[in-house]
């Protein structure tokens, strides 16, 4: 019998509602929520000015985060990862965290159209003015070019949610 926790992670375009859904999952699944944004801001305050900065610092924290998550899952606690799973490589990294210790996983795919994402980004700019320089339509368009829809062939258990119907 598997007494390990379940790893929940998300995919969806920028502005799809991944952070909001992560917070809901934390409550629903009685889980530990780990936010990449929080880790990066704590470890590298005011150092992330560009998308390239983000990529560099994100890569640096992954080995530490991976072991930390596996330790939490090993004691039977569920974990929600508010880390991007927007490309096959990102999802593979997240999936490997669970697979290496034989923990269960679930990918939540927030399949939200571009217009709705942009509306939510504009709302987020109002609610979190400190993010307005990064959370822009230009950034959305840039990062959307990298987005890859998840596929069953990736070996991931996927729950798809359309246009924020959660």
C-alpha angles and dihedrals in degrees: 000000000000111000093173123118122254122250114223119192135168143223131190139115122289107287094021092121102259095145092047091049090046090058091049091050091050090061097038095048098034087237141157109251118215117190121197090205091056093047093048094047091048095047099035108025113192092351099107107084102142139032088253090055088052092051093051096048094040091056091050096058098046100088092052093044093049095056091043092054093047090052091052093047091048092063091053099260121136117236128205114200116207088191123119117269093175100125132046090249093052091048091047090055091051093045091050090057089063099034095053090063097030093247123153120253141190129195115209109207112200100200100194125161121244095252093055091046091052091048090052092047090054089051091049090052088060095045096042107029091174088070097050094100092056101031098070137131089250091055090046091053091047097050093040087066088067097046115116120190112235118253131202088235087073089072093241127137101234130198109189120204117189123221098338097306092156 
